[in-house]
Short mmCIF file of C-alpha atoms in Angstrom, two decimals:
data_model
loop_
_atom_site.label_atom_id
_atom_site.label_comp_id
_atom_site.label_asym_id
_atom_site.label_seq_id
_atom_site.Cartn_x
_atom_site.Cartn_y
_atom_site.Cartn_z
CA MET A 1044 0.01 0.01 -0.01
CA PRO A 1045 1.50 3.36 -0.97
CA LYS A 1046 2.10 5.65 1.92
CA GLN A 1047 0.02 8.81 2.24
CA LYS A 1048 2.95 11.10 2.87
CA LEU A 1049 1.16 14.46 2.41
CA SER A 1050 -2.34 13.72 3.52
CA PRO A 1051 -3.00 15.78 5.55
CA LEU A 1052 -0.44 18.27 4.42
CA PRO A 1053 2.17 18.66 7.20
CA SER A 1054 2.95 22.15 8.44
CA ALA A 1055 6.56 21.96 7.29
CA ALA A 1056 5.55 20.94 3.77
CA PHE A 1057 2.94 23.73 3.60
CA GLN A 1058 5.55 26.28 4.73
CA ILE A 1059 7.94 25.03 2.02
CA LEU A 1060 5.24 25.45 -0.60
CA LEU A 1061 4.59 28.99 0.61
CA ALA A 1062 8.31 29.74 0.54
CA LEU A 1063 8.52 28.67 -3.08
CA ALA A 1064 5.44 30.58 -4.14
CA ASP A 1065 7.25 33.53 -5.70
CA SER A 1066 10.79 32.31 -6.47
CA ASP A 1067 12.96 29.27 -6.95
CA LEU A 1068 15.10 28.55 -3.90
CA HIS A 1069 17.70 26.03 -2.74
CA GLY A 1070 17.49 24.24 0.57
CA TYR A 1071 19.20 26.73 2.81
CA ALA A 1072 17.24 29.64 1.26
CA ILE A 1073 14.01 27.70 1.84
CA MET A 1074 14.96 27.20 5.48
CA ARG A 1075 15.64 30.96 5.88
CA ARG A 1076 12.45 31.93 4.08
CA VAL A 1077 10.37 29.65 6.30
CA GLU A 1078 12.03 31.12 9.37
CA GLU A 1079 11.26 34.61 8.09
CA GLN A 1080 7.63 33.99 7.20
CA THR A 1081 6.93 32.27 10.55
CA GLU A 1082 8.76 34.97 12.48
CA GLY A 1083 11.30 32.49 13.77
CA ARG A 1084 8.85 29.97 15.08
CA ILE A 1085 9.88 27.26 12.58
CA ARG A 1086 13.54 26.61 11.81
CA LEU A 1087 13.77 23.58 9.61
CA GLY A 1088 16.60 21.16 10.24
CA PRO A 1089 18.11 19.05 7.50
CA GLY A 1090 16.02 15.97 8.32
CA THR A 1091 12.71 17.76 8.34
CA LEU A 1092 13.56 20.00 5.37
CA TYR A 1093 14.85 17.38 2.99
CA GLY A 1094 12.36 14.76 4.16
CA SER A 1095 9.60 17.16 3.21
CA VAL A 1096 11.32 18.12 -0.01
CA GLN A 1097 11.59 14.50 -0.99
CA ALA A 1098 7.91 13.89 -0.30
CA LEU A 1099 6.92 17.02 -2.23
CA LEU A 1100 9.10 15.93 -5.15
CA GLU A 1101 7.56 12.46 -5.20
CA GLU A 1102 4.05 13.92 -5.10
CA GLY A 1103 4.92 16.31 -7.91
CA LEU A 1104 4.16 19.41 -5.86
CA ILE A 1105 7.62 20.86 -6.45
CA GLU A 1106 10.27 20.16 -9.06
CA GLU A 1107 14.04 20.46 -9.24
CA VAL A 1108 15.35 23.12 -11.60
CA SER A 1109 18.77 24.13 -12.72
CA HIS A 1110 19.89 27.61 -11.80
CA PRO A 1111 21.78 29.55 -14.47
CA GLY A 1112 24.13 31.12 -11.95
CA GLU A 1113 25.25 27.81 -10.38
CA PRO A 1114 27.90 25.43 -11.68
CA GLN A 1115 26.42 22.29 -13.25
CA SER A 1116 28.74 19.86 -11.57
CA GLY A 1117 30.81 19.38 -8.46
CA HIS A 1118 29.99 19.17 -4.76
CA GLU A 1119 29.08 22.83 -4.45
CA ARG A 1120 26.27 22.58 -6.97
CA ARG A 1121 23.01 23.47 -5.29
CA ARG A 1122 19.64 22.08 -6.13
CA TYR A 1123 16.93 24.66 -6.71
CA TYR A 1124 13.29 23.84 -6.32
CA ARG A 1125 10.24 25.33 -7.99
CA LEU A 1126 6.57 25.16 -7.11
CA THR A 1127 4.59 23.24 -9.73
CA THR A 1128 1.04 23.97 -10.79
CA GLY A 1129 -0.21 21.10 -8.68
CA GLY A 1130 1.77 22.36 -5.76
CA ARG A 1131 0.26 25.80 -6.07
CA LYS A 1132 -3.25 24.27 -6.08
CA VAL A 1133 -2.49 22.27 -3.01
CA ALA A 1134 -1.08 25.28 -1.25
CA ARG A 1135 -4.07 27.34 -2.18
CA ALA A 1136 -6.44 24.65 -0.98
CA GLU A 1137 -4.56 24.38 2.33
CA ALA A 1138 -4.63 28.19 2.73
CA GLU A 1139 -8.41 28.26 2.04
CA ARG A 1140 -8.92 25.51 4.58
CA LEU A 1141 -7.04 27.47 7.19
CA ALA A 1142 -8.91 30.62 6.23
CA GLY A 1143 -12.16 28.79 6.77
CA ILE A 1144 -11.00 27.76 10.21
CA LEU A 1145 -10.05 31.39 10.83
CA ARG A 1146 -13.50 32.59 9.89
CA VAL A 1147 -15.07 30.13 12.30
CA ALA A 1148 -12.76 31.22 15.06
CA ARG A 1149 -13.70 34.83 14.44
CA ALA A 1150 -17.40 34.00 14.38
CA ARG A 1151 -17.04 32.25 17.69
CA LYS A 1152 -15.20 35.32 18.98
CA ILE A 1153 -12.12 33.30 19.71
CA LEU A 1154 -10.07 35.65 17.51
CA ARG A 1155 -10.52 39.36 17.05
CA GLY A 1156 -9.76 41.35 13.97
CA ASP A 1157 -6.22 42.00 14.95
CA TYR A 1158 -5.11 38.87 13.10
CA VAL A 1159 -4.82 38.82 9.27
CA MET B 1456 33.35 20.21 16.80
CA PHE B 1457 29.56 20.31 16.96
CA GLU B 1458 29.43 20.87 13.22
CA ARG B 1459 31.41 17.72 12.61
CA ILE B 1460 29.23 15.74 14.98
CA PHE B 1461 25.97 16.79 13.29
CA VAL B 1462 27.46 16.22 9.87
CA ALA B 1463 28.52 12.75 10.93
CA LEU B 1464 25.04 12.06 12.27
CA LEU B 1465 23.70 12.42 8.76
CA ARG B 1466 24.94 8.88 8.23
CA LEU B 1467 21.98 7.73 10.32
CA TYR B 1468 19.60 8.54 7.49
CA PRO B 1469 18.63 5.91 4.91
CA SER B 1470 21.21 5.35 2.19
CA HIS B 1471 18.90 6.23 -0.67
CA PHE B 1472 18.02 9.45 1.14
CA ARG B 1473 21.68 10.25 1.67
CA LYS B 1474 22.44 9.62 -1.99
CA VAL B 1475 20.20 12.49 -2.99
CA PHE B 1476 20.32 14.92 -0.09
CA GLN B 1477 23.42 14.25 1.99
CA GLU B 1478 25.59 16.84 0.33
CA GLU B 1479 22.83 19.46 0.53
CA ALA B 1480 22.13 18.64 4.17
CA ARG B 1481 25.80 18.85 4.99
CA GLN B 1482 25.99 22.24 3.27
CA LEU B 1483 22.95 23.44 5.14
CA ILE B 1484 24.51 22.52 8.48
CA ARG B 1485 27.77 24.25 7.59
CA GLU B 1486 25.97 27.39 6.46
CA ARG B 1487 23.91 27.54 9.63
CA PHE B 1488 27.02 27.16 11.76
CA ARG B 1489 28.68 29.87 9.68
CA ASP B 1490 25.79 32.32 10.02
CA GLU B 1491 24.48 31.59 13.50
CA THR B 1492 27.29 32.69 15.81
CA GLY B 1493 27.27 33.81 19.40
CA LEU B 1494 26.50 31.69 22.44
CA PHE B 1495 22.75 31.94 22.37
CA ARG B 1496 22.33 31.39 18.62
CA ARG B 1497 24.83 28.55 18.59
CA PHE B 1498 23.05 26.89 21.49
CA ARG B 1499 19.73 27.34 19.74
CA LEU B 1500 21.19 25.86 16.56
CA CYS B 1501 22.41 22.73 18.38
CA LEU B 1502 18.98 22.40 20.03
CA ASP B 1503 17.30 22.71 16.64
CA LEU B 1504 19.49 20.01 15.13
CA ILE B 1505 18.96 17.65 18.05
CA VAL B 1506 15.17 18.12 17.82
CA ASP B 1507 15.36 17.70 14.06
CA LEU B 1508 17.31 14.52 14.47
CA ALA B 1509 14.83 13.15 17.01
CA ILE B 1510 11.76 14.00 14.92
CA GLY B 1511 13.06 14.06 11.38
CA LEU B 1512 15.09 10.85 11.40
CA PRO B 1513 12.19 8.51 12.27
CA ALA B 1514 9.96 10.38 9.82
CA VAL B 1515 12.44 9.97 6.99
CA TRP B 1516 12.86 6.30 7.73
CA HIS B 1517 9.10 5.90 7.84
CA THR B 1518 8.16 7.87 4.74
CA THR B 1519 11.07 7.04 2.47
CA ALA B 1520 11.35 3.30 3.03
CA PRO B 1521 12.24 1.73 -0.28
CA GLU B 1522 9.66 -0.23 -2.17
CA ALA B 1523 10.50 -3.77 -3.20
CA THR B 1524 10.41 -3.05 -6.84
CA THR B 1525 13.06 -5.47 -8.06
CA ALA B 1526 12.15 -8.89 -9.29
CA PRO B 1527 11.99 -11.55 -6.61
CA VAL B 1528 14.97 -13.85 -6.39
CA PHE B 1529 13.68 -17.38 -6.91
CA LEU B 1530 15.61 -20.30 -5.62
CA GLY B 1531 14.76 -22.53 -8.53
CA ALA B 1532 11.53 -24.13 -7.36
CA GLU B 1533 7.95 -23.06 -6.84
CA ASN B 1534 6.32 -22.76 -3.44
CA VAL B 1535 9.67 -22.01 -1.97
CA PRO B 1536 10.17 -18.88 0.07
CA TYR B 1537 11.88 -16.16 -1.79
CA PHE B 1538 13.16 -12.71 -0.99
CA ARG B 1539 13.49 -9.35 -2.65
CA VAL B 1540 16.47 -7.13 -2.74
CA LEU B 1541 15.60 -3.78 -1.14
CA ASP B 1542 18.92 -2.02 -1.34
CA GLU B 1543 21.47 -2.14 -4.04
CA GLU B 1544 24.30 -1.18 -1.76
CA ARG B 1545 26.56 -3.85 -0.38
CA THR B 1546 26.44 -4.08 3.39
CA SER B 1547 29.49 -2.51 4.86
CA PRO B 1548 31.46 -4.55 7.46
CA VAL B 1549 31.50 -1.46 9.72
CA PRO B 1550 28.01 -2.09 11.16
CA PHE B 1551 28.90 -5.64 12.02
CA LEU B 1552 32.16 -4.57 13.71
CA VAL B 1553 30.39 -1.80 15.63
CA GLY B 1554 27.57 -4.12 16.62
CA SER B 1555 29.98 -6.76 17.83
CA ALA B 1556 31.97 -4.25 19.83
CA VAL B 1557 28.86 -2.80 21.43
CA THR B 1558 27.57 -6.26 22.25
CA LEU B 1559 30.85 -7.33 23.81
CA ALA B 1560 31.01 -4.09 25.82
CA ALA B 1561 27.45 -4.61 27.07
CA LEU B 1562 28.19 -8.20 28.04
CA GLY B 1563 31.37 -7.12 29.84
CA LEU B 1564 29.52 -4.39 31.72
CA PHE B 1565 26.75 -6.78 32.67
CA SER B 1566 29.27 -9.34 33.97
CA PHE B 1567 31.09 -6.68 35.94
CA VAL B 1568 27.92 -5.42 37.55
CA MET B 1569 26.80 -8.91 38.38
CA SER B 1570 30.10 -9.74 40.03
CA HIS B 1571 30.22 -6.43 41.94
CA PRO B 1572 26.80 -5.90 43.44
CA PRO B 1573 26.17 -2.42 44.77
CA ARG B 1574 26.34 -1.89 48.47
CA TYR B 1575 23.32 -1.17 50.57
CA ILE B 1576 22.79 2.58 50.76
CA PRO B 1577 20.42 3.74 53.49
CA PRO B 1578 17.75 6.20 52.40
CA PRO B 1579 18.34 9.90 53.12
CA GLY B 1580 17.35 10.92 56.60
CA ALA B 1581 17.77 7.42 57.96
CA LYS B 1582 20.63 8.38 60.23
CA ASN B 1583 18.74 7.82 63.43
CA ARG B 1584 16.63 4.94 62.19
CA LEU B 1585 17.44 1.31 62.31
CA SER B 1586 18.83 -0.26 59.21
CA PRO B 1587 17.38 -3.61 58.10
CA ILE B 1588 20.30 -5.42 59.56
CA GLU B 1589 19.90 -3.62 62.86
CA VAL B 1590 16.23 -4.54 62.89
CA VAL B 1591 17.22 -8.19 62.59
CA MET B 1592 19.84 -7.80 65.27
CA GLU B 1593 17.23 -6.27 67.55
CA ARG B 1594 14.92 -9.21 66.95
CA LEU B 1595 17.74 -11.62 67.58
CA ASN B 1596 18.45 -9.97 70.89
CA GLN B 1597 14.93 -10.46 72.13
CA PRO B 1598 14.42 -13.58 74.18
CA SER B 1599 12.75 -16.43 72.40
CA LEU B 1600 9.07 -17.06 72.91
CA THR B 1601 9.66 -20.38 74.65
CA GLY B 1602 12.27 -18.88 76.85
CA ALA B 1603 10.02 -15.97 77.84
CA VAL B 1604 7.16 -18.28 78.81
CA ASP B 1605 9.51 -20.38 80.82
CA ASN B 1606 10.91 -17.28 82.40
CA ARG B 1607 7.55 -16.04 83.51
CA GLN B 1608 6.79 -19.38 85.02
CA HIS B 1609 10.13 -19.24 86.80
CA GLU B 1610 9.41 -15.75 88.10
CA ALA B 1611 6.03 -16.79 89.42
CA ALA B 1612 7.56 -19.65 91.31
CA THR B 1613 10.46 -17.62 92.70
CA PRO B 1614 9.63 -13.90 92.77
CA GLU B 1615 12.84 -13.04 94.56
CA SER B 1616 14.85 -14.29 91.64
CA LYS B 1617 13.36 -11.81 89.23
CA THR B 1618 15.45 -11.19 86.19
CA ASP B 1619 15.68 -8.31 83.76
CA VAL B 1620 14.36 -10.25 80.84
CA PRO B 1621 11.91 -8.12 78.82
CA GLU B 1622 8.59 -9.63 77.90
CA MET B 1623 8.33 -11.14 74.46
CA GLN B 1624 5.73 -9.74 72.12
CA PRO B 1625 3.59 -12.72 71.08
CA SER B 1626 2.83 -11.07 67.74
CA ARG B 1627 6.52 -10.96 66.92
CA PRO B 1628 7.91 -14.45 66.95
CA ALA B 1629 11.46 -13.48 66.18
CA MET B 1630 12.67 -16.88 65.16
CA ALA B 1631 11.99 -20.50 65.58
CA VAL B 1632 13.67 -21.88 68.65
CA ALA B 1633 13.52 -25.52 69.48
CA PRO B 1634 11.78 -26.13 72.84
CA LEU B 1635 14.26 -26.62 75.58
CA PRO B 1636 14.07 -29.85 77.52
CA ARG B 1637 14.13 -27.99 80.81
CA ARG B 1638 12.94 -24.71 82.19
CA VAL B 1639 15.82 -22.35 81.84
CA PRO B 1640 16.38 -18.71 82.61
CA VAL B 1641 17.17 -16.79 79.49
CA ALA B 1642 19.87 -14.21 79.66
CA PRO B 1643 18.99 -11.04 77.75
CA ILE B 1644 21.32 -10.20 74.94
CA ALA B 1645 22.04 -6.53 74.47
CA VAL B 1646 23.74 -5.74 71.24
CA ALA B 1647 25.89 -2.71 71.81
CA PRO B 1648 26.99 -0.52 68.90
CA PRO B 1649 30.19 -1.77 67.34
CA THR B 1650 33.17 -0.29 69.02
CA GLY B 1651 36.48 0.73 67.58
CA PRO B 1652 37.21 2.29 64.25
CA ALA B 1653 37.48 -1.05 62.46
CA SER B 1654 34.03 -2.15 63.37
CA HIS B 1655 32.12 1.08 63.15
CA PRO B 1656 29.47 0.93 60.41
CA GLN B 1657 30.18 4.45 59.19
CA SER B 1658 33.86 3.73 58.89
CA ALA B 1659 32.99 0.79 56.71
CA GLY B 1660 30.99 2.93 54.31
CA PRO B 1661 27.26 2.90 53.74
CA GLY B 1662 27.15 -0.86 53.48
CA ALA B 1663 25.16 -2.84 55.91
CA PHE B 1664 27.02 -4.84 58.50
CA ALA B 1665 26.50 -8.38 59.54
CA GLY B 1666 26.73 -9.32 63.11
CA VAL B 1667 27.39 -12.63 64.82
CA ALA B 1668 25.51 -13.10 68.03
CA ILE B 1669 26.48 -15.99 70.17
CA ARG B 1670 23.95 -16.82 72.78
CA SER B 1671 23.89 -19.46 75.42
CA PHE B 1672 21.32 -20.93 77.69
CA ALA B 1673 22.38 -21.28 81.29
CA ASN B 1674 20.95 -24.53 82.44
CA GLN B 1675 21.42 -25.52 85.96
CA ASN B 1676 21.93 -29.12 84.91
CA PHE B 1677 24.01 -28.16 81.88
CA GLN B 1678 27.68 -28.84 82.31
CA PRO B 1679 29.40 -26.98 79.50
CA GLU B 1680 32.95 -27.64 78.66
CA MET B 1681 35.48 -24.97 79.41
CA GLN B 1682 35.98 -24.33 75.75
CA GLN B 1683 32.32 -23.49 75.15
CA GLU B 1684 32.05 -21.35 78.26
CA ALA B 1685 34.78 -19.23 76.88
CA ILE B 1686 32.67 -18.28 73.83
CA VAL B 1687 29.49 -17.61 75.76
CA GLY B 1688 28.39 -14.07 75.06
CA THR B 1689 27.49 -11.74 72.25
CA TRP B 1690 29.77 -11.10 69.33
CA GLN B 1691 29.56 -8.75 66.46
CA GLY B 1692 31.48 -8.32 63.28
CA LEU B 1693 31.37 -6.33 60.07
CA LEU B 1694 30.72 -7.95 56.76
CA PRO B 1695 29.89 -5.18 54.33
CA ASP B 1696 28.69 -7.20 51.39
CA LEU B 1697 26.89 -10.07 53.00
CA ARG B 1698 24.00 -8.19 54.51
CA SER B 1699 23.33 -11.14 56.75
CA VAL B 1700 23.18 -12.00 60.40
CA VAL B 1701 24.56 -15.18 61.74
CA ARG B 1702 23.22 -16.45 65.00
CA VAL B 1703 25.23 -19.00 66.90
CA SER B 1704 23.79 -20.76 69.88
CA VAL B 1705 24.90 -23.56 72.13
CA THR B 1706 22.27 -26.10 73.03
CA SER B 1707 21.94 -27.73 76.43
CA ALA B 1708 23.63 -30.76 74.98
CA GLY B 1709 26.63 -28.61 74.22
CA LYS B 1710 26.10 -28.61 70.51
CA VAL B 1711 26.90 -25.44 68.62
CA THR B 1712 24.27 -24.44 66.10
CA VAL B 1713 24.47 -21.61 63.56
CA ILE B 1714 21.63 -19.99 61.56
CA LEU B 1715 22.24 -17.46 58.78
CA TYR B 1716 19.67 -14.74 58.17
CA PRO B 1717 20.28 -13.08 54.80
CA MET B 1718 18.60 -9.72 54.39
CA ASN B 1719 17.81 -10.08 50.68
CA GLN B 1720 16.39 -13.62 50.52
CA GLY B 1721 12.80 -12.86 51.53
CA GLY B 1722 13.06 -14.26 55.01
CA GLU B 1723 14.80 -17.46 54.01
CA THR B 1724 17.22 -18.79 56.57
CA PHE B 1725 20.15 -21.17 56.31
CA LEU B 1726 21.04 -23.63 58.99
CA ALA B 1727 24.76 -24.38 59.22
CA THR B 1728 25.63 -27.87 58.19
CA PHE B 1729 28.50 -27.93 60.59
CA ALA B 1730 29.42 -25.80 63.56
CA ASP B 1731 32.07 -26.32 66.16
CA PHE B 1732 34.07 -24.45 68.80
CA ARG B 1733 37.12 -26.07 70.34
CA ASP B 1734 40.67 -25.14 71.21
CA GLY B 1735 39.69 -21.52 70.99
CA LYS B 1736 38.63 -21.85 67.35
CA LEU B 1737 35.12 -21.19 66.04
CA LYS B 1738 34.21 -22.81 62.77
CA PHE B 1739 30.97 -23.26 60.90
CA TYR B 1740 30.01 -24.22 57.37
CA ILE B 1741 26.78 -23.59 55.42
CA ARG B 1742 26.52 -25.98 52.56
CA SER B 1743 23.68 -24.28 50.63
CA ILE B 1744 25.69 -21.12 50.09
CA ASP B 1745 29.07 -22.83 50.39
CA GLY B 1746 30.18 -20.36 53.06
CA THR B 1747 32.70 -21.10 55.78
CA TYR B 1748 33.82 -19.10 58.81
CA GLU B 1749 36.96 -19.92 60.73
CA GLY B 1750 38.25 -17.78 63.55
CA LYS B 1751 40.49 -17.95 66.57
CA MET B 1752 39.66 -16.35 69.87
CA ALA B 1753 42.17 -13.94 71.37
CA GLN B 1754 43.79 -14.68 74.73
CA ASP B 1755 41.71 -12.03 76.47
CA GLY B 1756 38.52 -13.58 75.16
CA LEU B 1757 37.30 -10.29 73.76
CA SER B 1758 37.76 -10.84 70.03
CA ILE B 1759 37.91 -13.50 67.38
CA ALA B 1760 40.11 -13.02 64.37
CA GLY B 1761 38.61 -15.00 61.52
CA THR B 1762 37.83 -15.26 57.83
CA TRP B 1763 34.56 -15.64 56.01
CA LYS B 1764 34.92 -17.65 52.83
CA GLU B 1765 32.22 -17.73 50.21
CA VAL B 1766 32.21 -18.99 46.68
CA GLY B 1767 35.39 -17.63 45.15
CA SER B 1768 35.99 -14.95 47.78
CA SER B 1769 37.53 -14.67 51.18
CA ARG B 1770 37.10 -11.75 53.61
CA PHE B 1771 38.68 -10.99 56.95
CA LEU B 1772 35.88 -10.87 59.52
CA PRO B 1773 36.92 -10.00 63.06
CA LEU B 1774 34.31 -10.54 65.76
CA HIS B 1775 34.20 -8.47 68.91
CA ARG B 1776 32.58 -9.34 72.18
CA THR B 1777 29.91 -6.88 73.10
CA ALA B 1778 28.32 -8.61 76.13
CA ARG B 1779 28.84 -11.66 78.29
#
């Protein structure tokens, strides 16, 4: 039985999809972008980051791309990752799901308008 | 140093994962160590990597387990068990060597611990309380139930010959004592604290001590030999590892009997197979634990210099007279 790696979408994977929404990034840049967009709450380690990247690659939500400024061979060559169309849809669906939860929280007066 | 450790720990990830991402992960760790300097940020980085290892490593092993996609290896016949090759890498001899070394080290440690049992350590705040061995000694010092009954009868018959024997608590039968053939007055045994630096429990460390109490029954018709009269009294000695009490008594027939009370055997007692005192030498042997004690009484009759021999070990065990 194939493993359901991204169902439901883990938080780390969702943050990686968001980080790749507007530009292609390599692993370390993804980690920094996630740290920035979560205000330092999430700092991805190598296991979590590349475990999620591998799952996203296998699901076709991101793809590896070559970067024109990087050498094409050697140990220092970085892998850059790009959000695919499917990945964008999944990220949008996850964001809408979270927005729906947010609306409910506001309706129940758990959250006020200060957020978002 | 920490950077090297965390880079080395990347080898814990699955091989097919390392093939693809090891170099990138290594580079990520190096760049984080390069950028995150200062005590606080470096500490936070190490904490991040430890948490990542604890959470990410099992997750990677769980989610990236290889599928058995290669053709099964048949052994040439149907209905015979077969297996699939999951990993194309040859197994390195290093895991076998490391596993063997760890196993040998664990076995060695286990053997060492088994051959060197930890000493008894009293709980904190138990300075003024009785240790288990002292509780047993206290029970040993109480007169036997039979002796107490006989004593009360003796007191009723001759009130003027009242003795200082304390009454026995019926609910606390300290030990089984064979009924004496005659009514005998029982001499109370008071175990005094060990005297002298060599026999003080604190000087011997936190370990429990074992005492030897030798008790006699003064029978008016009993005619003890001079040798056995010389040993009549209470004797104590230190035996840090045994955690046992040995009780030696001399019956009305002049026979020396020895009972061993180990503290860690759930109340089980051991009767000496052989016990003797002659020519100033005390000797007893307990077959079930293969333990032997041999000692010689000093000229002043106040101490016995002897040796306790147990399976494979021999310890000097001096006994000191604490009461006559």
